[in-house]
Coordinates of C-alpha atoms in Angstrom, one line a residue:
X1 CA -203.0 -19.5 20.7
X2 CA -199.3 -19.0 21.3
X3 CA -196.8 -18.1 18.7
X4 CA -195.7 -21.7 18.4
X5 CA -199.2 -22.7 17.3
X6 CA -198.9 -20.6 14.1
X7 CA -198.0 -22.3 10.8
X8 CA -194.3 -23.2 10.5
X9 CA -193.7 -20.6 7.7
X10 CA -194.2 -17.8 10.1
X11 CA -191.6 -16.2 12.4
X12 CA -190.9 -18.0 15.6
X13 CA -191.3 -15.2 18.1
X14 CA -189.5 -17.1 20.8
X15 CA -186.3 -17.0 18.7
X16 CA -186.4 -13.4 17.4
X17 CA -184.3 -10.8 19.1
X18 CA -186.6 -7.9 18.7
X19 CA -184.3 -5.5 20.4
X20 CA -181.9 -5.7 17.5
X21 CA -184.5 -4.2 15.1
X22 CA -184.1 -0.4 15.2
X23 CA -187.4 0.7 13.7
X24 CA -186.2 4.3 13.5
X25 CA -183.3 3.5 11.2
X26 CA -185.0 1.2 8.7
X27 CA -185.0 2.6 5.2
X28 CA -188.7 2.5 4.1
X29 CA -187.6 2.2 0.5
X30 CA -186.0 -1.1 1.2
X31 CA -188.5 -2.7 3.5
X32 CA -191.8 -4.3 2.8
X33 CA -194.4 -2.2 4.7
X34 CA -196.4 -5.2 5.7
X35 CA -193.4 -6.9 7.2
X36 CA -192.4 -3.7 8.9
X37 CA -195.9 -3.5 10.4
X38 CA -195.4 -7.1 11.6
X39 CA -192.1 -6.1 13.3
X40 CA -193.7 -3.2 15.1
X41 CA -196.5 -5.4 16.4
X42 CA -194.0 -8.1 17.4
X43 CA -192.1 -5.4 19.4
X44 CA -195.3 -4.5 21.3
X45 CA -195.9 -8.1 22.1
X46 CA -192.3 -8.6 23.2
X47 CA -192.4 -5.5 25.5
X48 CA -195.6 -6.7 27.2
X49 CA -194.2 -10.2 27.8
X50 CA -191.1 -8.7 29.3
X51 CA -193.1 -6.4 31.6
X52 CA -195.6 -9.0 33.0
X53 CA -195.4 -9.2 36.7
X54 CA -196.9 -8.6 40.2
X55 CA -199.6 -6.1 39.0
X56 CA -200.9 -8.5 36.4
X57 CA -201.0 -11.4 38.8
X58 CA -202.8 -9.2 41.3
X59 CA -205.3 -8.2 38.7
X60 CA -206.3 -11.8 37.7
X61 CA -206.5 -12.9 41.4
X62 CA -208.7 -10.0 42.2
X63 CA -211.1 -10.9 39.4
X64 CA -211.2 -14.5 40.7
X65 CA -211.9 -13.3 44.2
X66 CA -214.7 -11.0 43.0
X67 CA -216.2 -13.8 40.9
X68 CA -216.2 -16.2 43.9
X69 CA -217.7 -13.6 46.1
X70 CA -220.5 -12.8 43.7
X71 CA -221.2 -16.5 43.1
X72 CA -221.4 -17.2 46.8
X73 CA -223.6 -14.2 47.4
X74 CA -225.9 -15.1 44.5
X75 CA -226.2 -18.7 45.6
X76 CA -226.9 -17.7 49.2
X77 CA -229.6 -15.2 48.1
X78 CA -231.2 -17.7 45.8
X79 CA -231.4 -20.2 48.7
X80 CA -234.1 -17.9 50.2
X81 CA -235.5 -16.7 46.9
X82 CA -239.1 -17.2 47.9
X83 CA -238.7 -13.5 48.8
X84 CA -238.7 -11.6 45.5
X85 CA -236.0 -9.1 46.5
X86 CA -233.7 -12.0 47.3
X87 CA -234.5 -13.6 43.9
X88 CA -233.6 -10.4 42.0
X89 CA -230.4 -9.9 44.0
X90 CA -229.3 -13.5 43.8
X91 CA -230.0 -13.8 40.1
X92 CA -228.2 -10.6 39.3
X93 CA -225.1 -11.5 41.3
X94 CA -225.0 -15.0 39.8
X95 CA -225.4 -13.7 36.3
X96 CA -222.5 -11.3 36.8
X97 CA -220.4 -14.0 38.4
X98 CA -221.0 -16.4 35.4
X99 CA -220.2 -13.6 33.0
X100 CA -216.9 -12.8 34.7
X101 CA -216.0 -16.5 34.8
X102 CA -216.9 -17.1 31.2
X103 CA -215.5 -13.9 29.6
X104 CA -212.6 -12.5 31.7
X105 CA -211.5 -15.8 33.4
X106 CA -212.4 -18.9 31.3
X107 CA -211.8 -17.5 27.8
X108 CA -208.6 -15.8 28.6
X109 CA -207.1 -18.4 31.0
X110 CA -207.8 -21.1 28.3
X111 CA -205.8 -19.0 25.9
X112 CA -202.8 -19.4 28.1
X113 CA -202.6 -15.8 29.0
X114 CA -201.7 -16.5 32.6
X115 CA -199.6 -19.7 32.2
X116 CA -196.5 -17.6 32.8
X117 CA -197.4 -17.3 36.5
X118 CA -196.8 -21.0 36.9
X119 CA -199.9 -21.3 39.1
X120 CA -201.7 -24.6 38.4
X121 CA -205.0 -23.1 39.6
X122 CA -204.9 -20.5 36.8
X123 CA -203.4 -22.5 34.0
X124 CA -204.8 -23.3 30.5
X125 CA -204.2 -27.1 31.1
X126 CA -206.1 -27.3 34.3
X127 CA -208.9 -24.8 34.2
X128 CA -212.4 -26.1 33.4
X129 CA -214.9 -23.4 33.0
X130 CA -218.6 -22.9 33.9
X131 CA -219.7 -23.4 30.3
X132 CA -221.3 -26.3 28.5
X133 CA -218.5 -27.1 26.0
X134 CA -215.5 -28.9 27.6
X135 CA -212.3 -26.8 27.8
X136 CA -210.2 -29.1 25.6
X137 CA -212.8 -29.1 22.7
X138 CA -213.1 -25.4 22.8
X139 CA -209.3 -24.9 22.8
X140 CA -209.0 -27.0 19.7
X141 CA -211.7 -25.2 17.6
X142 CA -211.2 -21.7 19.0
X143 CA -207.5 -21.3 19.9
X144 CA -206.2 -23.3 17.0
X145 CA -208.7 -23.2 14.1
X146 CA -210.3 -19.8 14.7
X147 CA -207.2 -17.8 15.7
X148 CA -205.0 -19.3 13.1
X149 CA -207.5 -19.0 10.2
X150 CA -209.5 -16.0 11.3
X151 CA -212.3 -15.2 8.8
X152 CA -210.9 -17.5 6.1
X153 CA -213.9 -18.9 4.2
X154 CA -213.6 -22.7 4.3
X155 CA -211.0 -22.8 7.1
X156 CA -212.4 -20.7 10.0
X157 CA -215.5 -22.7 11.2
X158 CA -216.3 -19.8 13.6
X159 CA -217.2 -17.7 10.5
X160 CA -220.9 -18.3 10.9
X161 CA -220.4 -21.4 13.1
X162 CA -221.3 -23.6 10.1
X163 CA -224.9 -22.5 10.1
X164 CA -224.8 -18.7 9.3
X165 CA -223.8 -17.2 6.0
X166 CA -221.5 -14.2 6.8
X167 CA -219.7 -13.7 3.5
X168 CA -220.6 -13.6 -0.2
X169 CA -217.9 -16.2 -0.7
X170 CA -219.9 -18.7 1.3
X171 CA -222.5 -20.7 -0.8
X172 CA -226.1 -19.7 -0.3
X173 CA -228.8 -22.2 0.7
X174 CA -232.5 -21.5 1.1
X175 CA -232.1 -22.3 4.8
X176 CA -230.1 -19.1 5.2
X177 CA -233.4 -17.1 4.7
X178 CA -234.1 -18.1 8.3
X179 CA -230.7 -17.1 9.7
X180 CA -232.1 -13.9 11.3
X181 CA -234.5 -16.1 13.3
X182 CA -232.0 -18.7 14.4
X183 CA -229.4 -16.0 15.2
X184 CA -231.8 -14.5 17.7
X185 CA -232.9 -17.9 19.1
X186 CA -229.2 -18.9 19.5
X187 CA -228.4 -16.0 21.9
X188 CA -230.1 -17.3 25.2
X189 CA -228.7 -20.8 24.6
X190 CA -225.4 -19.8 23.1
X191 CA -223.3 -22.1 25.3
X192 CA -225.2 -25.1 24.1
X193 CA -224.9 -24.0 20.5
X194 CA -221.1 -23.7 20.9
X195 CA -221.0 -27.1 22.6
X196 CA -222.7 -28.8 19.7
X197 CA -220.6 -26.8 17.2
X198 CA -217.3 -27.9 19.0
X199 CA -218.2 -31.6 18.3
X200 CA -217.4 -30.9 14.6
X201 CA -220.0 -33.2 13.2
X202 CA -219.5 -31.5 9.8
X203 CA -215.8 -32.6 9.9
X204 CA -216.9 -36.2 10.4
X205 CA -219.2 -36.0 7.4
X206 CA -216.4 -34.5 5.3
X207 CA -213.9 -37.2 6.4
X208 CA -211.7 -34.7 8.3
X209 CA -212.4 -36.2 11.7
X210 CA -212.7 -39.9 12.6
X211 CA -215.9 -41.3 14.0
X212 CA -213.9 -42.6 17.0
X213 CA -212.7 -39.1 17.8
X214 CA -216.2 -37.7 17.4
X215 CA -217.7 -40.3 19.8
X216 CA -215.0 -39.4 22.3
X217 CA -216.0 -35.8 22.1
X218 CA -219.7 -36.7 22.5
X219 CA -218.8 -38.6 25.6
X220 CA -216.9 -35.6 27.0
X221 CA -219.8 -33.3 26.2
X222 CA -222.2 -35.7 27.9
X223 CA -220.1 -35.7 31.1
X224 CA -219.9 -31.9 31.1
X225 CA -223.7 -31.6 30.4
X226 CA -224.5 -33.9 33.4
X227 CA -222.2 -31.8 35.6
X228 CA -223.7 -28.5 34.5
X229 CA -227.3 -29.6 34.8
X230 CA -226.7 -31.3 38.2
X231 CA -225.0 -28.2 39.6
X232 CA -227.4 -25.5 38.5
X233 CA -230.7 -27.4 38.2
X234 CA -230.6 -30.2 40.8
X235 CA -228.0 -29.6 43.6
X236 CA -228.5 -25.9 44.4
X237 CA -232.3 -26.0 44.0
X238 CA -232.5 -29.0 46.4
X239 CA -230.3 -27.2 48.9
X240 CA -232.7 -24.2 48.7
X241 CA -235.5 -26.4 50.2
X242 CA -238.7 -24.4 50.0
X243 CA -237.1 -22.0 47.5
X244 CA -236.2 -24.8 45.1
X245 CA -238.3 -23.6 42.2
X246 CA -237.4 -19.9 42.3
X247 CA -233.7 -21.0 42.8
X248 CA -233.9 -23.2 39.7
X249 CA -235.5 -20.3 37.7
X250 CA -232.8 -17.9 39.0
X251 CA -230.1 -20.2 37.8
X252 CA -231.8 -20.6 34.5
X253 CA -232.1 -16.8 34.1
X254 CA -228.5 -16.2 35.1
X255 CA -227.3 -18.6 32.5
X256 CA -229.5 -17.1 29.8
X257 CA -228.3 -13.6 30.6
X258 CA -224.7 -14.7 30.5
X259 CA -225.3 -16.4 27.2
X260 CA -227.0 -13.4 25.6
X261 CA -224.2 -11.1 26.7
X262 CA -221.5 -13.5 25.4
X263 CA -223.4 -13.8 22.1
X264 CA -223.6 -10.0 21.8
X265 CA -220.0 -9.3 22.5
X266 CA -218.6 -12.1 20.3
X267 CA -220.9 -11.3 17.4
X268 CA -220.1 -7.6 17.6
X269 CA -216.4 -8.4 17.7
X270 CA -216.4 -10.6 14.6
X271 CA -219.4 -9.8 12.3
X272 CA -219.9 -6.0 11.9
X273 CA -220.2 -5.0 8.2
X274 CA -216.8 -3.5 7.9
X275 CA -215.0 -6.7 9.0
X276 CA -213.3 -8.5 6.1
X277 CA -213.4 -12.1 5.1
X278 CA -210.7 -13.9 3.1
X279 CA -210.3 -16.7 0.7
X280 CA -207.9 -19.6 1.1
X281 CA -206.0 -18.4 -1.9
X282 CA -205.3 -15.1 -0.1
X283 CA -203.5 -16.8 2.7
X284 CA -201.3 -19.0 0.6
X285 CA -197.7 -18.5 1.7
X286 CA -198.9 -15.9 4.3
X287 CA -196.1 -14.2 6.2
X288 CA -196.1 -13.0 9.8
X289 CA -196.9 -9.4 8.7
X290 CA -199.8 -10.6 6.5
X291 CA -201.1 -12.7 9.3
X292 CA -201.3 -9.6 11.5
X293 CA -203.0 -7.6 8.8
X294 CA -205.7 -10.3 8.5
X295 CA -206.2 -10.5 12.2
X296 CA -206.7 -6.7 12.4
X297 CA -209.1 -6.6 9.3
X298 CA -211.0 -9.6 10.5
X299 CA -211.9 -8.2 13.9
X300 CA -213.8 -5.2 15.3
X301 CA -213.5 -3.3 18.6
X302 CA -216.3 -2.1 20.8
X303 CA -215.9 1.3 22.6
X304 CA -216.6 1.2 26.4
X305 CA -215.4 2.0 29.9
X306 CA -213.5 -0.1 32.4
X307 CA -216.5 -2.1 33.7
X308 CA -217.7 -2.9 30.2
X309 CA -214.3 -4.2 29.2
X310 CA -213.9 -6.4 32.3
X311 CA -217.4 -7.8 31.8
X312 CA -216.7 -8.5 28.2
X313 CA -213.4 -10.3 29.0
X314 CA -211.6 -7.3 27.4
X315 CA -213.0 -8.5 24.0
X316 CA -214.1 -5.0 23.4
X317 CA -210.4 -4.9 22.3
X318 CA -211.0 -7.8 19.9
X319 CA -208.4 -6.4 17.4
X320 CA -205.7 -6.5 20.1
X321 CA -206.9 -9.9 21.3
X322 CA -206.6 -11.4 17.8
X323 CA -203.2 -9.8 17.3
X324 CA -201.9 -10.9 20.7
X325 CA -204.2 -13.8 21.9
X326 CA -201.7 -15.0 24.6
X327 CA -201.1 -11.6 26.3
X328 CA -202.8 -10.9 29.6
X329 CA -206.2 -9.4 28.8
X330 CA -205.8 -6.4 31.2
X331 CA -203.0 -5.2 28.9
X332 CA -205.2 -4.8 25.8
X333 CA -206.4 -1.3 26.8
X334 CA -202.7 -0.3 27.3
X335 CA -201.6 -1.4 23.8
X336 CA -204.7 -0.5 21.9
X337 CA -203.7 3.2 21.2
X338 CA -200.4 2.0 19.9
X339 CA -202.0 -0.6 17.6
X340 CA -204.4 2.0 16.4
X341 CA -201.6 4.5 15.6
X342 CA -199.7 1.8 13.7
X343 CA -202.8 0.9 11.7
X344 CA -203.3 4.6 10.8
X345 CA -199.7 5.0 9.7
X346 CA -199.9 1.9 7.5
X347 CA -203.4 2.9 6.2
X348 CA -204.9 -0.3 7.6
X349 CA -208.6 -0.1 8.7
X350 CA -209.1 -0.2 12.4
X351 CA -212.9 -1.0 12.9
X352 CA -214.2 0.3 16.2
X353 CA -217.4 1.9 17.5
X354 CA -219.9 1.9 20.4
X355 CA -221.9 -1.3 21.2
X356 CA -225.1 0.0 19.7
X357 CA -223.5 0.7 16.3
X358 CA -221.5 -2.6 16.2
X359 CA -224.7 -4.5 17.1
X360 CA -226.7 -2.8 14.4
X361 CA -223.9 -3.4 11.9
X362 CA -223.7 -7.1 12.9
X363 CA -227.5 -7.5 12.3
X364 CA -227.2 -5.8 9.0
X365 CA -224.6 -8.4 7.9
X366 CA -226.9 -11.2 9.2
X367 CA -229.8 -9.9 7.2
X368 CA -227.8 -9.0 4.0
X369 CA -226.2 -12.5 3.7
X370 CA -229.5 -14.3 4.4
X371 CA -230.4 -13.4 0.8
X372 CA -228.8 -14.9 -2.3

């Protein structure tokens, strides 16, 4: 979501001269701390935008080249996957390729992080990812609704994806007793759960979406489904000849592994126990600084090394991603220490921890809110 997609009451970042704000000379007695925090974070964003260049372009093109090489190698190995070592190698390469395409490429390209390059091959309006949900549907529900109304009960449909109860402010239903089960079952088919979620059937029932629009989205999903199934479960298995069945199973396994990984990273970045949720009343008249505060408190980071962050689409830096969703993902590690220092100075919680801890905390939240 770019700055222009934010509600109109908020500051238009494209019209602010951040260089005129001398943060060292502001009298703290005369400045709202929340808005001062917002100005400091705006400055970070402005500095990164001004510094984007050849190194960033080289990074994203390198990731694309690695993804294509891994996919080609995986497809080739699976074409002779009657041999078990070839099946293992092919499935592993294809799973990593699909993970890179989904997390570091598709998700971030569709956020417009690389639109500044002017390359139509890496642009948010032209990229169609290797994922069940059509790009346009995902951009509407994720870029706009989720990133604007992060963790606002009743506004952010990603808060539990309309089927999970993740806040005491959400009404409890007996079906929520089963949410630990269907959270686990969702993981290996996560892309299909998201695809159905992005149809917004609940919005049709509530009168917030027309039946005509819904049927158009169903048609779009049907086309994407045919494409995905044909590619992974018909075309490449047929090309594998005698290895058709193991090739199909390799593709199925690669997709499942990618889905489990995406489910893990996304849930650990949004649902650990220390992450806050908000009511609609709390965002009434929300300022730019308050929006930043909500993004930071409504997200959680995951500690890890370079490989972990690349494979997670740099969503281990979920706080930085929610504060700056349109900045190149390779810059999040660079700005994270500055964001953390600002949060400490303004006594704002900065939730972070290793994957195992965030995963356990997320499951604690799922279990806790399954009960009335």
